[in-house]
Each structure stands twice: as structure tokens, then as C-alpha cells.
Coordinates of C-alpha atoms in Angstrom, one line a residue:
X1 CA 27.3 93.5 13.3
X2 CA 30.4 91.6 12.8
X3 CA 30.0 88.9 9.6
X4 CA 30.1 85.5 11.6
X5 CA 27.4 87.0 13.9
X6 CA 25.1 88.1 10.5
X7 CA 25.7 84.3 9.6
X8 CA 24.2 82.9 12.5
X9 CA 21.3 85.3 12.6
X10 CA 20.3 84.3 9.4
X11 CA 20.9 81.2 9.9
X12 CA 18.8 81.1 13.1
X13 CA 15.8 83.0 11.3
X14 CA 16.0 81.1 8.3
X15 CA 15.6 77.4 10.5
X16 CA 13.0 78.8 12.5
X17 CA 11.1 81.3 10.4
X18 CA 10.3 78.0 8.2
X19 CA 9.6 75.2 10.8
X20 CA 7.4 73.3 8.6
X21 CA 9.6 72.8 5.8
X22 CA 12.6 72.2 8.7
X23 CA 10.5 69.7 10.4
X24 CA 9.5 67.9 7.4
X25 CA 14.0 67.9 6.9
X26 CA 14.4 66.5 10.3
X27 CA 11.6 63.6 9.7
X28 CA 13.2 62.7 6.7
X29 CA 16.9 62.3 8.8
X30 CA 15.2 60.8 11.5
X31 CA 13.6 58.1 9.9
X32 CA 16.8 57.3 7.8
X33 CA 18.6 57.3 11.2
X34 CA 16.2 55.2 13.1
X35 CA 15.8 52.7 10.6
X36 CA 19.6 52.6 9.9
X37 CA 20.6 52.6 13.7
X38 CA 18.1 49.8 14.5
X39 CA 19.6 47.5 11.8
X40 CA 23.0 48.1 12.4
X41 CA 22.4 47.4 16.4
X42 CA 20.7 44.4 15.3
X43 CA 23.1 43.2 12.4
X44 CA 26.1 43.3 15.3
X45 CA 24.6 41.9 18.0
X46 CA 22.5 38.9 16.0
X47 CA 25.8 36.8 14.9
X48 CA 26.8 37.0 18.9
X49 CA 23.4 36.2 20.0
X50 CA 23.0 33.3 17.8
X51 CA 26.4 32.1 18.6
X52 CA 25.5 31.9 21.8
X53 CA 22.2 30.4 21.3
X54 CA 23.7 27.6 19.0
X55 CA 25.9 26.7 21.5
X56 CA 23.2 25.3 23.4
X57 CA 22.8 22.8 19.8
X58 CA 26.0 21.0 20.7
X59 CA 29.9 21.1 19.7
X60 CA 30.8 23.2 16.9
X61 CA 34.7 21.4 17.0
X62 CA 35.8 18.3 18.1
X63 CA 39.3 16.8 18.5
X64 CA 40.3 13.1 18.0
X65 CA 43.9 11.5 18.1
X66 CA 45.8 12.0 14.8
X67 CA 48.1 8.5 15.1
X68 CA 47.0 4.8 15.5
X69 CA 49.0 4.8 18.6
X70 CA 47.0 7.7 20.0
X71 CA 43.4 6.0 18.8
X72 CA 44.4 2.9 20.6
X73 CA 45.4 5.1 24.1
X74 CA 42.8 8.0 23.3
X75 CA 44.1 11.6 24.5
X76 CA 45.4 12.1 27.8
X77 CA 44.6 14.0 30.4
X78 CA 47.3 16.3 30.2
X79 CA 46.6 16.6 25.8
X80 CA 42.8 17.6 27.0
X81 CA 44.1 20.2 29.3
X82 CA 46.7 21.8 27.2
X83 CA 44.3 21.9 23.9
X84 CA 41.5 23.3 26.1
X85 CA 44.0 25.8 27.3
X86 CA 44.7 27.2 23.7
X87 CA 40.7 27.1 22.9
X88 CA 39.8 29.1 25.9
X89 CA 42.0 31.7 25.2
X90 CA 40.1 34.9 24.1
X91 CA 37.0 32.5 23.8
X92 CA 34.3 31.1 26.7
X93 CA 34.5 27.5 25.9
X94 CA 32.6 24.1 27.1
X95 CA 34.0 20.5 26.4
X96 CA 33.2 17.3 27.0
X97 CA 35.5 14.0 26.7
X98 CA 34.1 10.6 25.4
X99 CA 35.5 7.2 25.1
X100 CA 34.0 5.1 23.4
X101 CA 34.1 0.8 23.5
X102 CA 32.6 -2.0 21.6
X103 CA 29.8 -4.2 23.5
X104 CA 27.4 -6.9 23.0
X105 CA 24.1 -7.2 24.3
X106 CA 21.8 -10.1 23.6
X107 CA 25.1 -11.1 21.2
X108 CA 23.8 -7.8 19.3
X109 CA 26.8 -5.3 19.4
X110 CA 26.7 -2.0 20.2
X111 CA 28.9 1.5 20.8
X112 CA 29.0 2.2 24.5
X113 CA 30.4 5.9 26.0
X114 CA 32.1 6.7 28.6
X115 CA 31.1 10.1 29.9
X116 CA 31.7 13.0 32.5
X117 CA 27.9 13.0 32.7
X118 CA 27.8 17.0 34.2
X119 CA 29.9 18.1 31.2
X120 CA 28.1 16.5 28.5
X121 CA 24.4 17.6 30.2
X122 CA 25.8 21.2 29.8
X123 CA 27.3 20.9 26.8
X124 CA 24.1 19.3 25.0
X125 CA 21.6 21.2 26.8
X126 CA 19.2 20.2 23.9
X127 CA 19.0 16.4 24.1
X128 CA 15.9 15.3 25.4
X129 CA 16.0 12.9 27.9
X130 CA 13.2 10.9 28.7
X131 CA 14.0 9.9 32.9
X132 CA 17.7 10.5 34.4
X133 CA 21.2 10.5 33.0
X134 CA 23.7 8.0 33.5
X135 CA 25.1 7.4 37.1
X136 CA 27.1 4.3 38.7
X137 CA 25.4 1.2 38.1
X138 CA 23.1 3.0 35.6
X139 CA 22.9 3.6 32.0
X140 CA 21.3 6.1 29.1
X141 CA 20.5 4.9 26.2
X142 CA 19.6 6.2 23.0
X143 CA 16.1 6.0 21.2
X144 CA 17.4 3.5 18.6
X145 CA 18.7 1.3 20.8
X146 CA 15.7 1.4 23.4
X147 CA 13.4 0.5 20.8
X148 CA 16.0 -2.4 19.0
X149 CA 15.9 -4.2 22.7
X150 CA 12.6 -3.3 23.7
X151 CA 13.4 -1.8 27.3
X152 CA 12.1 1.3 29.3
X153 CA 13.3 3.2 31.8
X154 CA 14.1 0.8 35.0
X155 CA 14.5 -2.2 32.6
X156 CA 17.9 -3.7 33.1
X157 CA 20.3 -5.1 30.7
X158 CA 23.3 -7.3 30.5
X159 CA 26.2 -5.2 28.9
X160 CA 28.9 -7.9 27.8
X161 CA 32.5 -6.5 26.7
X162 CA 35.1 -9.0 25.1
X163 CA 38.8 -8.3 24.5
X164 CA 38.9 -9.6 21.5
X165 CA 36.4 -7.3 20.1
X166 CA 38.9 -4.8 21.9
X167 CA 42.0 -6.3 20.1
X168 CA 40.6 -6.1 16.7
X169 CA 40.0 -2.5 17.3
X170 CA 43.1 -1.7 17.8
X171 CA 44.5 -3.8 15.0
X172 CA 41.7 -2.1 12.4
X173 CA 42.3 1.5 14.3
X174 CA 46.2 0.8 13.5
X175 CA 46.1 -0.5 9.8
X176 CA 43.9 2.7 8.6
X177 CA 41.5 5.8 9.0
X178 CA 38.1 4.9 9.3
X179 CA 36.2 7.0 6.9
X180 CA 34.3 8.4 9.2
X181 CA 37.2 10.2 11.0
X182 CA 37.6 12.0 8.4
X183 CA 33.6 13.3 8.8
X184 CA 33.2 16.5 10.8
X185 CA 29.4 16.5 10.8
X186 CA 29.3 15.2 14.6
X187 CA 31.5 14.1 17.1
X188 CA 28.9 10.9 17.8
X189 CA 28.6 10.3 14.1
X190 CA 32.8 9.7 14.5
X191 CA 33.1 7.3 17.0
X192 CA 30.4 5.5 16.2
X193 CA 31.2 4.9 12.6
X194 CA 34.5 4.1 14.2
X195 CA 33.0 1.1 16.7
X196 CA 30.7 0.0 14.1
X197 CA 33.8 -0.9 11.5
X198 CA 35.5 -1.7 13.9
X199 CA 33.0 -4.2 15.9
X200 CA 32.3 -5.8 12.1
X201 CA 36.1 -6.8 11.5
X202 CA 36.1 -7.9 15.1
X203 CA 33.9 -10.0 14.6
X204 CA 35.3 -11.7 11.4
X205 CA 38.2 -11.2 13.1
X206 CA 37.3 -13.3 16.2
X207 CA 35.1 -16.1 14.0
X208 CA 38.0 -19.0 15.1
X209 CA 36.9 -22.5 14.5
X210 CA 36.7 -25.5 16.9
X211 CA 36.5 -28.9 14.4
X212 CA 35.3 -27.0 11.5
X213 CA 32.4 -25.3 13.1
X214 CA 32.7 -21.7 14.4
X215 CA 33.5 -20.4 17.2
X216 CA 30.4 -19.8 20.1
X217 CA 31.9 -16.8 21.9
X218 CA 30.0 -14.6 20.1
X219 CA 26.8 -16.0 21.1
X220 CA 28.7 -15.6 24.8
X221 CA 25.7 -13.4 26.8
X222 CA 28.2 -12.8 30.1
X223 CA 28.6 -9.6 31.1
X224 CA 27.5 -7.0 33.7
X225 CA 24.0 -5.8 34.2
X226 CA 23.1 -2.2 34.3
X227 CA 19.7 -0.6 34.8
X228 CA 18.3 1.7 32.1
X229 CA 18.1 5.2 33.8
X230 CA 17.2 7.0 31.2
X231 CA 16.0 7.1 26.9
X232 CA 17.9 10.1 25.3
X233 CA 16.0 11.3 21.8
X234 CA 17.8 13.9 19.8
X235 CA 17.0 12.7 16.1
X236 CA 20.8 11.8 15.4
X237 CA 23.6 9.5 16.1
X238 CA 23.4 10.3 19.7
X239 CA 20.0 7.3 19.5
X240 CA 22.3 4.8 18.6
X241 CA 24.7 4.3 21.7
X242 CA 24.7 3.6 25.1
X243 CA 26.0 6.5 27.6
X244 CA 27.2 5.3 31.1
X245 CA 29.9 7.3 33.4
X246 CA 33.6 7.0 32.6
X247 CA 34.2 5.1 35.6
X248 CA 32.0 1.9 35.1
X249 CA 33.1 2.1 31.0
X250 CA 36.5 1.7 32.5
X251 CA 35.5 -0.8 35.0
X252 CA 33.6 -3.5 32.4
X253 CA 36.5 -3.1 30.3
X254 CA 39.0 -3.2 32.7
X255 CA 41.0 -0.9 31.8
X256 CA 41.2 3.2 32.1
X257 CA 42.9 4.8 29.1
X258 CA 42.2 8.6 27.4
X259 CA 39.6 9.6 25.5
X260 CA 38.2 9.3 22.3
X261 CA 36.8 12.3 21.2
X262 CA 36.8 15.8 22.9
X263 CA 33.8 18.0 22.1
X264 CA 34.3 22.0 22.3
X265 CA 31.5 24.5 22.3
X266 CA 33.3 27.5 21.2
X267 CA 31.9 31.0 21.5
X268 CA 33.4 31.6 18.2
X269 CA 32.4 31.2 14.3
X270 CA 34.0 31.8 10.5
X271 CA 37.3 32.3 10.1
X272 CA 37.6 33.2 13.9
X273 CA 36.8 29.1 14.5
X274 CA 39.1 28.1 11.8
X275 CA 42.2 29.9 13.2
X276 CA 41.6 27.8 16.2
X277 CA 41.6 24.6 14.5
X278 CA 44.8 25.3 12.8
X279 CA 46.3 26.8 15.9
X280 CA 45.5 23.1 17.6
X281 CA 46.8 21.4 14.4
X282 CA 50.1 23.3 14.2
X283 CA 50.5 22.8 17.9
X284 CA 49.5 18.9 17.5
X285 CA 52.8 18.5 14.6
X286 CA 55.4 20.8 16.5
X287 CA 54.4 18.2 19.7
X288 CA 54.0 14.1 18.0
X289 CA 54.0 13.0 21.6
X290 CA 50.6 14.7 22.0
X291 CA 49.6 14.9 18.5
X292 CA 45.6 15.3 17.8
X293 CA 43.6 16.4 14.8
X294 CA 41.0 19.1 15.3
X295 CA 38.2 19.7 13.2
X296 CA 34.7 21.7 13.0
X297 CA 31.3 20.3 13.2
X298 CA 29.8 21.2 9.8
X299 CA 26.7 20.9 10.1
X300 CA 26.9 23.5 13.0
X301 CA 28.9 26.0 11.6
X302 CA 27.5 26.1 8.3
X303 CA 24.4 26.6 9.5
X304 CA 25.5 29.6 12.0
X305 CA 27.5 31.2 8.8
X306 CA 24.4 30.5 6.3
X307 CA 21.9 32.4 8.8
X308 CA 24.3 35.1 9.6
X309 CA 25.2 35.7 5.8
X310 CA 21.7 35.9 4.6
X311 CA 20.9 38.1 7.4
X312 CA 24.1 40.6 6.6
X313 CA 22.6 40.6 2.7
X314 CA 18.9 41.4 4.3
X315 CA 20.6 44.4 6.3
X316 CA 22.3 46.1 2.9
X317 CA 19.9 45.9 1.0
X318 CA 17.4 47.7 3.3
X319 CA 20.2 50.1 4.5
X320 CA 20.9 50.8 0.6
X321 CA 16.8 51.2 -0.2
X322 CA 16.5 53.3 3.1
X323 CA 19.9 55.6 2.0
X324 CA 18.2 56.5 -1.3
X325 CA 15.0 57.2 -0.2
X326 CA 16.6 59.3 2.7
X327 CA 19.0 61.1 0.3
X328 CA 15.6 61.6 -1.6
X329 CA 13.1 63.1 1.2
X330 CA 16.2 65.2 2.5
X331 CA 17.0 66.4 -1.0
X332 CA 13.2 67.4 -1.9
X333 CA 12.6 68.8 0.9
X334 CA 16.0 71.5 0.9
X335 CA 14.7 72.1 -2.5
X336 CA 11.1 73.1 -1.7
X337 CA 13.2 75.4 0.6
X338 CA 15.6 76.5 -2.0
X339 CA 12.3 77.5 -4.0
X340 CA 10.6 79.3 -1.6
X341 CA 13.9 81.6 -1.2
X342 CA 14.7 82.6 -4.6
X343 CA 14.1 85.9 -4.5
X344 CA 15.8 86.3 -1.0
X345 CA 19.1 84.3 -3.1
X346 CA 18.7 86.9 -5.6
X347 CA 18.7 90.1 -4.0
X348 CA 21.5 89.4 -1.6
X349 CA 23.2 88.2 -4.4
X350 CA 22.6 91.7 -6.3
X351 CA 23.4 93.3 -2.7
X352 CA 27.3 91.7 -3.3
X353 CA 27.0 88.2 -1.4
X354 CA 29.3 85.7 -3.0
X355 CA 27.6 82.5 -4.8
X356 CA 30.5 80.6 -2.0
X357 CA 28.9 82.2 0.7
X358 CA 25.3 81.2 0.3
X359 CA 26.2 77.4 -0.3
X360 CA 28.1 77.3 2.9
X361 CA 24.6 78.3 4.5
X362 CA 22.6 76.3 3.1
X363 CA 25.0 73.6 3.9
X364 CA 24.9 74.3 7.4
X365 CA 21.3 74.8 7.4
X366 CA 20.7 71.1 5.8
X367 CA 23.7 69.6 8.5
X368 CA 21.5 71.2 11.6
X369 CA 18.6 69.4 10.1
X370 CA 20.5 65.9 9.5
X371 CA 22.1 66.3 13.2
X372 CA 19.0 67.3 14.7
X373 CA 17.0 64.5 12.7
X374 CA 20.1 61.7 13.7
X375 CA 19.9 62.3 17.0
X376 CA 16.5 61.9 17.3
X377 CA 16.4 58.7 15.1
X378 CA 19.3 57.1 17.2
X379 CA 17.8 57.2 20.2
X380 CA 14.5 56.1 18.6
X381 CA 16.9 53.8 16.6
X382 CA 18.1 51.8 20.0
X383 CA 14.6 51.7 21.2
X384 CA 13.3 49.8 18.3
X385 CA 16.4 47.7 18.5
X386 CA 16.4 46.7 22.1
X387 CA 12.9 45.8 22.1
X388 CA 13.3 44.0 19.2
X389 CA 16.1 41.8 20.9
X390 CA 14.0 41.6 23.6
X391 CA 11.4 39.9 21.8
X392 CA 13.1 37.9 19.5
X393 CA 16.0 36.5 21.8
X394 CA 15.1 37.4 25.1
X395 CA 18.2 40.0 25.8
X396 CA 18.7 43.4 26.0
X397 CA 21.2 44.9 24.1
X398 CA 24.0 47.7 25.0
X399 CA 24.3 51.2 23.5
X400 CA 27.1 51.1 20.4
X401 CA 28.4 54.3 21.3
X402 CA 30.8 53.8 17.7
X403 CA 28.0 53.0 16.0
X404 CA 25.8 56.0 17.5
X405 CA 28.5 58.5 16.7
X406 CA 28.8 56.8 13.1
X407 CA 24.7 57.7 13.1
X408 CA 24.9 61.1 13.7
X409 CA 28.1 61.7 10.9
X410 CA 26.3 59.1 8.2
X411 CA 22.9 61.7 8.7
X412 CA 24.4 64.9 8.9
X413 CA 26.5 63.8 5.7
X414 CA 23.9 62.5 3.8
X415 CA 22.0 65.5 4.7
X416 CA 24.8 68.0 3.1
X417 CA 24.6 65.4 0.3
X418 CA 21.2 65.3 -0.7
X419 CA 21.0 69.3 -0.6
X420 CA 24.3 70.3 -3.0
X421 CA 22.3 69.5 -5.9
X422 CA 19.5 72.1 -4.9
X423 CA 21.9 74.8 -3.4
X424 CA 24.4 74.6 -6.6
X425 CA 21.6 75.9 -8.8
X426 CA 20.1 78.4 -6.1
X427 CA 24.3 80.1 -6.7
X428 CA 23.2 80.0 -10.4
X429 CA 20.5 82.5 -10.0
X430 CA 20.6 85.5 -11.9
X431 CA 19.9 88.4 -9.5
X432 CA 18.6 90.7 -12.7
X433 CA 15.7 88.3 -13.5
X434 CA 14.6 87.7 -10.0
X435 CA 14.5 91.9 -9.5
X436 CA 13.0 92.1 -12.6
X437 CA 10.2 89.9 -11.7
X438 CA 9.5 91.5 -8.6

């Protein structure tokens, strides 16, 4: 019998001969490998599947004009396509544009925006909306403003929009930044801090006298009427303005021109969304014809990195508890084996067989144990993860065939691992004192 096939033979007899101590090996890798597979399955996939789901919460980047010339024109059609363009590369994306104007109703003034209704519906799948969403003739408006005027759904108001509140825009939009386009909390929060400055210099603005008194056109209650449609309620600035279609913002001012802000929904986060803004602000100074300043929605993408980063801390600290207590049950248990072979260790070690020889077995021995035991755990592994998907998010999740084969090595290694200590002093036996004891 040659020496490779002596190897195997007692290799064989000395896995099977002891299943009891073998299976106890391969629960010990198996549970490590299970535990460690279903975490890693669920560590990769969360920060995708939450992405997703927060997307559904709104824009996580927005884009407004950089210069005074561009706030007073808003962005283009052809600066929307072109910045889209460079989003949507590599990335599903959703974007909706808004232009925003100054109104009165009731003399009261107010933010009204101009929307593509079916992109904003999908890209704020999370407003609740009390009735329908705007169409021609008919407007949404927000909770705040609903309750401020007292209407309902069906009510109608008169929606008033003066060029001179229009001019003094411009003329504030021109002279500085508004402080809140500097804000990247909300793309609603933006524009409306805009129109609110701007509507209060407007209206000092616009306060002419006639023989010392001032002027009555702001008590003017002209305008066109509209019927309430619908009462959006999100909890934020989207209450305090007044949503109609682009066309009949366009047609009560009288005017068409670009739009204000551009919302993005972008499947990406961290550094991967920050790359894209300065991608569109790099583009935006080699190209001052179409310049525009992007920015991230804070409060969305601190919240995705916050959740994703304490749940990335959760996973290594249970993958370092469940490696040492792995190492641990593995390493025990190829000692109790170790033990019960002593005397075998120390007569074939008086029969010649090199101290080199018998660690390379037992190393082989405890690898079987960690392959058999991370194959098992794997599969049990993405089990436990899919279903756990499944419950939590509602999808299923696909087989990580890099992260499977990174299972199998991380077992089998930490298998060899945990059994050197054991198997180094088994080669330190003395053959003459185990003889002499039997």
C-alpha cells in the first residue's frame, strides 16, 4: 500500500470511526457558517433594498440655476435633459421639474407650482393626498394652506398673479442668494423660502403711494378661479404651496419659462451620490451657458447613511462574537479528538511517523469538518436570509455565489485555525511515556 493511499485510509477511518466527535466538528462550522452567511447576504443586500425603499420618500438631489440670470429664466429644457442624461448613467433615476411663482389669494400671498403632475405622483409616492391631483382648471393644495383659507375639496378659489410681484423677484433673485438656496434639506423647503423672501420685498417693493396714502393694488382680489381638487398632507413644506399643472402656472402668469427646481430620485447613496453632484457641478462651470448647482437632500441621505452605518457596526460585531465562539467550539472539539488519540499519536510516532506528517492529518481532518460544516451552513445560511428579506422587505434575495465561495474558504480556514493549537501539542508527545503507560 502506497503512502498517499495509507493517508486516505486513515484518514477515512479516523472521520468515520469517530462520528460523534466529527458531528459535533461539523455543527460547530455549520452554525458559524450559517450565521455568518445569513448576515453577510443581509448586510449586502439591506443598503440596496433600503435605497430603493427610500426612494419612494422623495428626492435625495435636487438641481437649481447657479446665476441670477438662470433663476430669473429657470433651467431649460435642453439643461434638464442633458443633466438627467449624466444622472442616469449607471443609475435608474426619477425627476420631476417645478416652477415655482408668487400669488395672492384673498390679498394673502402664497407660493404656487407648476408641475408635470405624473412625474411628481411617482416621484413622491408617499404624499398623502386627500381627493385628486392637479389637472387643468384644477388645483392641489397643501394642508397649511387648506386650513389658512378654510376650503375643501371642490371649494374654489380666486388665484390672483401680479407682475410686479414677478419683477421684484427677479430684482431680489438678481441682487443675492436667498439663504435658503443654499439649504439642501428639500427641494420645496428651497423654492419656497425663495417666493416667501421674495413675495415680502415685492411687496415693499410694490407699496407706491397715490397723495401720500399707499397704494391699493395689493388689496387687488382679480385673478383666475380654480377649483380645489385635492388637500396634499405630508408633514413638511410640501403643506404650504399650491400645486397646479405647468401649463395653467404658465397661462395665469403669462408667460412659459424653465424651471425652478429639478428633483432626482437617484438609485444611488454615499460617496457614489456625491460623485454625481460634482460630476453636474464640474459639467455646470466647463458650460456657463447652462450653468446649474446640484446638491443632496440631507435630510434623505443622512438618514439612508445613518441606518446603513449602524447596521454595518451591528453585522461585525456579531460576525466578530460568532468567529470566536466558532474558533472556540471547532478548537474544543479537534481537541477532545486529539485526546482521545494519544496513544494512537504515540505509537505511530515510535513506529517512525514524522511529527510533520501527523499535523498535515489532522489538518485535513479538521478542513473536511469545516467544508462539510460550511456547506451545510450556507445553504442553511441563504435560507434564513431569504426568508428573512422576505419578511422584512417583501423581496427575495439572489444567491452571492462570491460570497458562498468566500463561506466555504472563511470555514474550512477557521477550521484549520482553531485545530493547530491542539494538533501542535499532539506532535509534542513523547512516544516512551505513552508506551510506558500502556
Amino acid at each position: 500500500m502506497t503512502n498517499r493511499k495509507m493517508f486516505f485510509t486513515m484518514l477515512w477511518g479516523a472521520v468515520f470511526r469517530r462520528r460523534s466527535r466529527a458531528m459535533m466538528a461539523v455543527i460547530a462550522s455549520l452554525v458559524g457558517a450559517a450565521t455568518l452567511f445569513c448576515l453577510a447576504s443581509v448586510c449586502v443586500a439591506v443598503p440596496q433594498q433600503m435605497n430603493e425603499e427610500m426612494r419612494a420618500y422623495g428626492a435625495n438631489l435636487i438641481v437649481t440655476p447657479a446665476s441670477a440670470t438662470g433663476k430669473s429664466q429657470g433651467i431649460d429644457t435642453a439643461t434638464v435633459r442633458n443633466v438627467t442624461a449624466l444622472i442616469g448613467a449607471g443609475h435608474s433615476v426619477k425627476s420631476a421639474a417645478y416652477r415655482y411663482e408668487s400669488v395672492r389669494i384673498n390679498s394673502a400671498p402664497y407660493t404656487i407650482a407648476g408641475v408635470d403632475v405624473k412625474a411628481v405622483r411617482a416621484l413622491n409616492r408617499h404624499w398623502n393626498v386627500t381627493g385628486d391631483w392637479p389637472s387643468s382648471g384644477n388645483v392641489m393644495v397643501g394642508r397649511d394652506v387648506a386650513d389658512a383659507l378654510g376650503v375643501k375639496v371642490g371649494s374654489r378659489v380666486t388665484i390672483g398673479y401680479r407682475a410686479a410681484d414677478a419683477s421684484a423677484s427677479a430684482s431680489s433673485s438678481a441682487s443675492a442668494k436667498s439663504d435658503s438656496d443654499e439649504s439642501t434639506e428639500t427641494a420645496e423647503s428651497s423654492a419656497q423660502g425663495t417666493q416667501s423672501t421674495q413675495t415680502t420685498q415685492g411687496e415693499q417693493t410694490t407699496q407706491a403711494t397715490e397723495n401720500g396714502r399707499v397704494s391699493s393694488d395689493i388689496m387687488d382680489n382679480n385673478g383666475t378661479e380654480f377649483r380645489i381638487a385635492g388637500i396634499v398632507d405630508t408633514g413638511g413644506n410640501e403643506d404650504s404651496i399650491i400645486y397646479a399643472t405647468t401649463a395653467d402656472v404658465a397661462k395665469l402668469a403669462g408667460s412659459k419659462r424653465g424651471a425652478d427646481v429639478v428633483e432626482y430620485s437617484v438609485n444611488a447613496m454615499g460617496d457614489e451620490l456625491n460623485d454625481i453632484v460634482n460630476n453636474i457641478n464640474r459639467s455646470a462651470d466647463k458650460n456657463p451657458n447652462s450653468a446649474v448647482k446640484a446638491q443632496t437632500v440631507t435630510r434623505i441621505t443622512s438618514s439612508d447613511t445613518r441606518i446603513i452605518a449602524m447596521l454595518q457596526t451591528l453585522f461585525w460585531i456579531v460576525s466578530l462574537v460568532v468567529l470566536v465562539l466558532t474558533l472556540v467550539g471547532v478548537g474544543t472539539t479537534i481537541s477532545s479528538i486529539v485526546s482521545q488519540r494519544r496513544n494512537e499519536i504515540g505509537l505511530r510516532k515510535a513506529l517512525g511517523a514524522d511529527s510533520r506528517a501527523l499535523g498535515v492529518e489532522f489538518y485535513v481532518e479538521s478542513g473536511i469538518y469545516g467544508l462539510i460544516g460550511g456547506l451545510l451552513g450556507t445553504a442553511i445560511g441563504y435560507v434564513l436570509a431569504r426568508v428573512l428579506c422576505a419578511t422584512v422587505f417583501g423581496r427575495a434575495i439572489g444567491f452571492d455565489w462570491l460570497l458562498g465561495a468566500g463561506s466555504l474558504l472563511l470555514s474550512v480556514a477557521i477550521a484549520v485555525i482553531a485545530s493547530i493549537p491542539p494538533v501542535r501539542r499532539a506532535t509534542r508527545i513523547d512516544p516512551a511515556i505513552v508506551l510506558r503507560e500502556e
